[in-house]
Short mmCIF file of C-alpha atoms and ligand atoms in Angstrom, two decimals:
data_model
loop_
_atom_site.label_atom_id
_atom_site.label_comp_id
_atom_site.label_asym_id
_atom_site.label_seq_id
_atom_site.Cartn_x
_atom_site.Cartn_y
_atom_site.Cartn_z
CA MET A 1 113.91 103.21 102.15
CA ARG A 2 111.12 102.77 99.62
CA THR A 3 112.13 102.92 95.95
CA ARG A 4 110.33 105.76 94.23
CA PHE A 5 107.95 104.91 91.44
CA LEU A 6 106.94 107.19 88.57
CA ILE A 7 104.09 105.89 86.41
CA GLY A 8 102.68 107.34 83.22
CA ASN A 9 99.01 106.52 82.63
CA TRP A 10 98.37 107.01 78.93
CA LYS A 11 94.59 106.59 79.37
CA MET A 12 92.90 106.22 75.94
CA ASN A 13 95.79 107.73 73.98
CA LYS A 14 98.27 106.43 71.38
CA THR A 15 97.97 103.74 68.75
CA ALA A 16 100.31 100.75 68.76
CA THR A 17 102.44 102.51 66.12
CA GLU A 18 102.66 105.65 68.24
CA ALA A 19 103.54 103.57 71.30
CA GLY A 20 106.60 102.10 69.57
CA ALA A 21 107.81 105.57 68.58
CA PHE A 22 107.20 106.86 72.13
CA VAL A 23 109.27 104.10 73.71
CA ARG A 24 112.17 104.56 71.30
CA ARG A 25 112.25 108.31 72.03
CA LEU A 26 111.85 107.82 75.80
CA THR A 27 114.75 105.41 76.00
CA GLN A 28 116.91 107.89 74.05
CA GLU A 29 115.97 110.71 76.43
CA LEU A 30 116.28 108.54 79.55
CA PRO A 31 118.67 105.65 78.98
CA THR A 32 118.53 104.57 82.63
CA SER A 33 116.15 105.11 85.51
CA GLU A 34 118.95 105.35 88.13
CA GLY A 35 117.52 104.10 91.38
CA ILE A 36 113.87 104.93 90.83
CA GLN A 37 111.28 102.83 89.02
CA VAL A 38 109.74 104.28 85.89
CA GLY A 39 106.73 102.63 84.33
CA PHE A 40 103.99 103.42 81.89
CA ALA A 41 100.57 102.02 81.16
CA PRO A 42 99.51 102.11 77.50
CA PRO A 43 96.04 101.02 76.36
CA PHE A 44 95.66 97.24 75.95
CA THR A 45 96.01 97.56 72.16
CA ALA A 46 99.48 99.14 72.45
CA LEU A 47 100.97 96.83 75.10
CA HIS A 48 102.55 94.42 72.66
CA ALA A 49 104.15 97.18 70.58
CA ALA A 50 105.45 98.91 73.72
CA HIS A 51 106.87 95.64 75.02
CA GLU A 52 108.60 94.92 71.72
CA ALA A 53 110.09 98.43 71.59
CA LEU A 54 111.38 98.12 75.16
CA GLY A 55 113.22 94.92 74.26
CA SER A 56 115.02 93.57 77.28
CA SER A 57 115.49 96.98 78.95
CA PRO A 58 115.18 96.43 82.70
CA ASP A 59 114.84 100.16 83.28
CA PHE A 60 111.18 100.56 82.43
CA LEU A 61 108.17 98.71 83.74
CA LEU A 62 105.21 98.01 81.51
CA GLY A 63 101.72 98.11 82.97
CA ALA A 64 98.06 97.97 82.00
CA GLN A 65 95.26 100.33 82.97
CA ASP A 66 92.76 97.72 84.12
CA VAL A 67 92.29 93.96 84.51
CA TYR A 68 89.32 91.65 84.81
CA TRP A 69 89.16 89.37 87.84
CA GLU A 70 88.60 86.03 86.10
CA ASP A 71 91.55 84.45 84.28
CA LYS A 72 89.51 83.31 81.25
CA GLY A 73 86.00 82.58 80.11
CA ALA A 74 82.87 84.09 78.58
CA PHE A 75 83.42 87.73 79.53
CA THR A 76 83.16 89.58 76.22
CA GLY A 77 85.45 92.56 75.98
CA GLU A 78 87.44 91.87 79.13
CA VAL A 79 91.19 91.23 79.49
CA SER A 80 92.60 88.96 82.18
CA GLY A 81 95.69 89.04 84.36
CA THR A 82 96.95 85.88 82.67
CA MET A 83 96.79 87.67 79.30
CA LEU A 84 98.52 90.78 80.68
CA LYS A 85 101.30 88.73 82.24
CA ASP A 86 101.87 87.00 78.91
CA LEU A 87 102.20 90.42 77.24
CA GLY A 88 104.97 91.40 79.66
CA CYS A 89 102.94 93.53 82.08
CA GLN A 90 104.58 93.98 85.47
CA PHE A 91 101.96 96.22 87.08
CA VAL A 92 98.33 97.14 86.57
CA LEU A 93 96.23 100.12 87.62
CA VAL A 94 93.10 99.14 89.53
CA GLY A 95 90.14 101.34 90.45
CA HIS A 96 91.21 104.48 88.63
CA SER A 97 88.64 107.21 89.30
CA GLU A 98 87.72 107.29 85.61
CA ARG A 99 86.74 103.62 85.88
CA ARG A 100 84.75 104.37 89.02
CA GLN A 101 83.14 107.51 87.54
CA TYR A 102 82.33 106.42 83.97
CA PHE A 103 82.10 102.64 84.21
CA GLY A 104 80.50 102.12 87.61
CA GLU A 105 83.49 100.39 89.16
CA GLN A 106 82.69 99.37 92.73
CA ASP A 107 85.01 98.89 95.70
CA SER A 108 84.27 95.15 95.65
CA TRP A 109 85.44 94.95 92.03
CA THR A 110 88.72 96.68 92.86
CA ASN A 111 89.36 94.03 95.50
CA GLN A 112 88.75 91.19 93.05
CA LYS A 113 90.98 92.87 90.48
CA VAL A 114 93.79 93.34 93.03
CA LEU A 115 93.51 89.64 93.92
CA ALA A 116 93.55 88.64 90.23
CA ALA A 117 96.67 90.72 89.59
CA LEU A 118 98.49 89.21 92.57
CA ARG A 119 97.45 85.70 91.54
CA ASN A 120 99.06 86.33 88.15
CA GLY A 121 102.27 87.83 89.55
CA ILE A 122 101.43 91.40 88.53
CA GLN A 123 101.88 94.31 90.93
CA PRO A 124 98.56 96.07 91.56
CA VAL A 125 98.45 99.86 91.81
CA LEU A 126 95.22 100.59 93.68
CA CYS A 127 93.91 104.07 92.90
CA VAL A 128 91.89 105.95 95.50
CA GLY A 129 90.65 109.51 95.74
CA GLU A 130 87.84 111.76 96.85
CA THR A 131 85.60 113.93 94.68
CA LEU A 132 85.33 117.67 95.19
CA HIS A 133 81.95 117.10 96.84
CA ASP A 134 83.53 114.60 99.24
CA ARG A 135 86.21 117.14 100.15
CA ASP A 136 83.78 120.02 100.51
CA THR A 137 81.57 117.97 102.81
CA ASN A 138 84.47 116.70 104.95
CA GLN A 139 84.10 113.15 103.64
CA THR A 140 87.68 112.79 102.38
CA ASP A 141 88.98 110.63 105.23
CA HIS A 142 85.93 108.41 105.23
CA VAL A 143 86.02 107.86 101.46
CA ILE A 144 89.76 107.16 101.36
CA GLN A 145 89.62 104.71 104.27
CA ARG A 146 86.67 102.92 102.68
CA GLN A 147 88.41 102.61 99.31
CA VAL A 148 91.68 101.41 100.86
CA ARG A 149 90.06 98.90 103.22
CA ALA A 150 87.76 97.50 100.55
CA GLY A 151 90.44 97.31 97.87
CA LEU A 152 92.88 95.52 100.18
CA ALA A 153 90.41 93.17 101.87
CA GLY A 154 91.96 89.76 102.46
CA ILE A 155 95.42 90.79 101.26
CA GLU A 156 98.19 90.12 103.72
CA GLY A 157 101.90 89.68 104.27
CA GLN A 158 104.20 89.85 101.27
CA HIS A 159 101.32 90.51 98.93
CA LEU A 160 100.29 93.54 100.92
CA GLU A 161 103.86 94.82 101.09
CA SER A 162 104.14 94.64 97.32
CA MET A 163 101.10 96.87 96.84
CA VAL A 164 101.27 100.36 95.47
CA ILE A 165 98.53 102.84 96.33
CA ALA A 166 97.97 105.93 94.19
CA TYR A 167 96.20 108.82 95.89
CA GLU A 168 94.49 110.77 93.12
CA PRO A 169 91.99 113.40 94.26
CA VAL A 170 89.35 113.36 91.53
CA TRP A 171 89.16 117.16 91.47
CA ALA A 172 92.89 117.36 90.66
CA ILE A 173 92.83 114.98 87.68
CA GLY A 174 93.15 116.66 84.31
CA THR A 175 92.17 120.03 85.75
CA GLY A 176 95.57 121.69 86.02
CA ARG A 177 94.66 122.17 89.67
CA ALA A 178 97.02 119.84 91.53
CA ALA A 179 96.52 119.30 95.23
CA SER A 180 99.08 121.20 97.26
CA PRO A 181 101.54 119.04 99.18
CA GLU A 182 99.79 120.41 102.32
CA GLN A 183 96.57 118.84 101.06
CA ALA A 184 98.12 115.60 99.81
CA VAL A 185 100.48 114.72 102.67
CA PRO A 186 97.78 114.24 105.37
CA VAL A 187 95.89 111.89 103.05
CA HIS A 188 99.09 109.90 102.39
CA ARG A 189 99.54 109.62 106.17
CA LEU A 190 95.95 108.46 106.55
CA ILE A 191 96.44 105.79 103.87
CA ARG A 192 99.57 104.45 105.59
CA GLN A 193 97.85 104.49 108.96
CA THR A 194 94.92 102.56 107.48
CA ILE A 195 97.30 99.94 106.07
CA ASN A 196 99.11 99.75 109.42
CA GLU A 197 95.78 99.02 111.08
CA LEU A 198 95.07 96.30 108.55
CA SER A 199 98.36 94.45 108.80
CA GLY A 200 100.82 96.10 111.13
CA ALA A 201 103.41 98.82 110.78
CA GLU A 202 106.05 96.50 109.31
CA ALA A 203 104.04 95.76 106.15
CA GLY A 204 102.63 99.27 106.13
CA SER A 205 106.08 100.80 106.03
CA ARG A 206 106.87 98.96 102.77
CA VAL A 207 103.78 99.94 100.77
CA ARG A 208 104.46 102.74 98.31
CA ILE A 209 101.97 105.58 98.10
CA LEU A 210 102.05 107.77 94.99
CA TYR A 211 100.36 111.10 94.32
CA GLY A 212 98.45 111.74 91.09
CA GLY A 213 96.51 114.70 89.72
CA SER A 214 97.94 117.41 87.43
CA VAL A 215 101.55 116.45 88.14
CA THR A 216 103.97 118.24 85.78
CA PRO A 217 107.74 118.64 85.46
CA HIS A 218 107.23 121.97 87.29
CA ASN A 219 105.50 120.69 90.43
CA ILE A 220 106.74 117.11 90.89
CA ALA A 221 109.68 118.15 93.09
CA GLU A 222 107.27 119.81 95.57
CA PHE A 223 105.52 116.48 96.08
CA LEU A 224 108.69 114.42 96.28
CA ALA A 225 110.07 116.78 98.93
CA SER A 226 107.85 114.90 101.38
CA GLU A 227 108.93 111.49 102.69
CA GLU A 228 105.26 110.54 102.64
CA ILE A 229 105.08 110.69 98.85
CA ASP A 230 106.84 107.80 97.14
CA GLY A 231 106.30 108.85 93.55
CA ALA A 232 103.69 110.02 91.09
CA LEU A 233 101.00 108.73 88.76
CA VAL A 234 100.95 111.09 85.81
CA GLY A 235 98.35 111.54 83.06
CA GLY A 236 98.62 114.47 80.66
CA ALA A 237 102.31 115.20 81.26
CA CYS A 238 103.37 111.62 80.46
CA LEU A 239 102.17 111.58 76.86
CA ASP A 240 105.16 113.39 75.43
CA PRO A 241 108.37 111.36 75.85
CA VAL A 242 110.50 114.45 76.49
CA SER A 243 108.11 115.70 79.19
CA PHE A 244 107.94 112.25 80.80
CA ALA A 245 111.74 111.91 80.71
CA THR A 246 112.02 115.36 82.34
CA LEU A 247 109.63 114.26 85.09
CA ALA A 248 111.76 111.19 85.68
CA LYS A 249 114.98 113.22 85.76
CA VAL A 250 113.50 115.55 88.39
CA ALA A 251 112.36 112.52 90.41
CA ILE A 252 115.83 110.94 90.15
CA GLY A 253 117.47 114.16 91.34
CA SER A 254 115.11 115.09 94.18
CA LYS A 255 115.55 113.97 97.76
CA PRO A 256 112.89 114.16 100.46
CA THR A 257 113.45 117.04 102.85
CA THR A 258 110.38 116.90 105.08
CA ALA A 259 108.49 114.17 106.88
P1 13P B 301 96.56 114.15 84.99
O1 13P B 301 98.03 114.08 85.31
O2 13P B 301 96.27 114.44 83.56
O3 13P B 301 95.85 115.09 85.93
O4 13P B 301 95.95 112.68 85.25
C1 13P B 301 96.21 112.06 86.46
C2 13P B 301 95.73 110.67 86.37
O5 13P B 301 94.54 110.41 86.34
C3 13P B 301 96.75 109.61 86.30
O6 13P B 301 96.18 108.35 86.49
#
């Protein structure tokens, strides 16, 4: 049984001061995560404040939204896995579609970033997803397989098992137009099959695959009803602590009913 994982991606929202207030309110609303993992990824500038506000709470995981692949050096503006680890980060998003779309992130970069995270003892969350054009031109499977294979190149065994993949169709992000479970589930199956081909069904069965794209407290249960969907990566609906706590409570209470 894979432990479910709910992640809030704050994107470029909240100051360090606001992050502290968010964490204090969230931990009031949701004192314990009861059998699922709940994490959130503030901007780099708010990581320290969020970590301080969390204190020693084991119930919430702190993550970053990106990482550079070198551990230190002359790379102006970048932040390394070593630095993130030191700030208390336990996971990091890699290859989010906004990085690919606005900052030219390539598949080969995502692979180097995944490797850098693993080297620093941080769990990578590799984000993949097709554009509307890809879907309309029947390229979804090809694009997803390419992103998964490239992002995971050279990663094996325990490292591969510890990976989290987030399937986020680009057309569903921030649009209020979530994929239906009927659209998402086949892609989740394809991702697991691709991982099985890379390293065998044993490792593949351990990798968690999350859905992201316009997830709200109203639709999360529909996704978690499928055994194929191991959690959610949430943008807009994670910014309010009450809304995020509600999402987590629904996730804690929902059991998969379909394969
Ligand atoms: P929304 O939930 O706002 O659609 O964002 C999804 C996302 O990009 C999470 O990484």
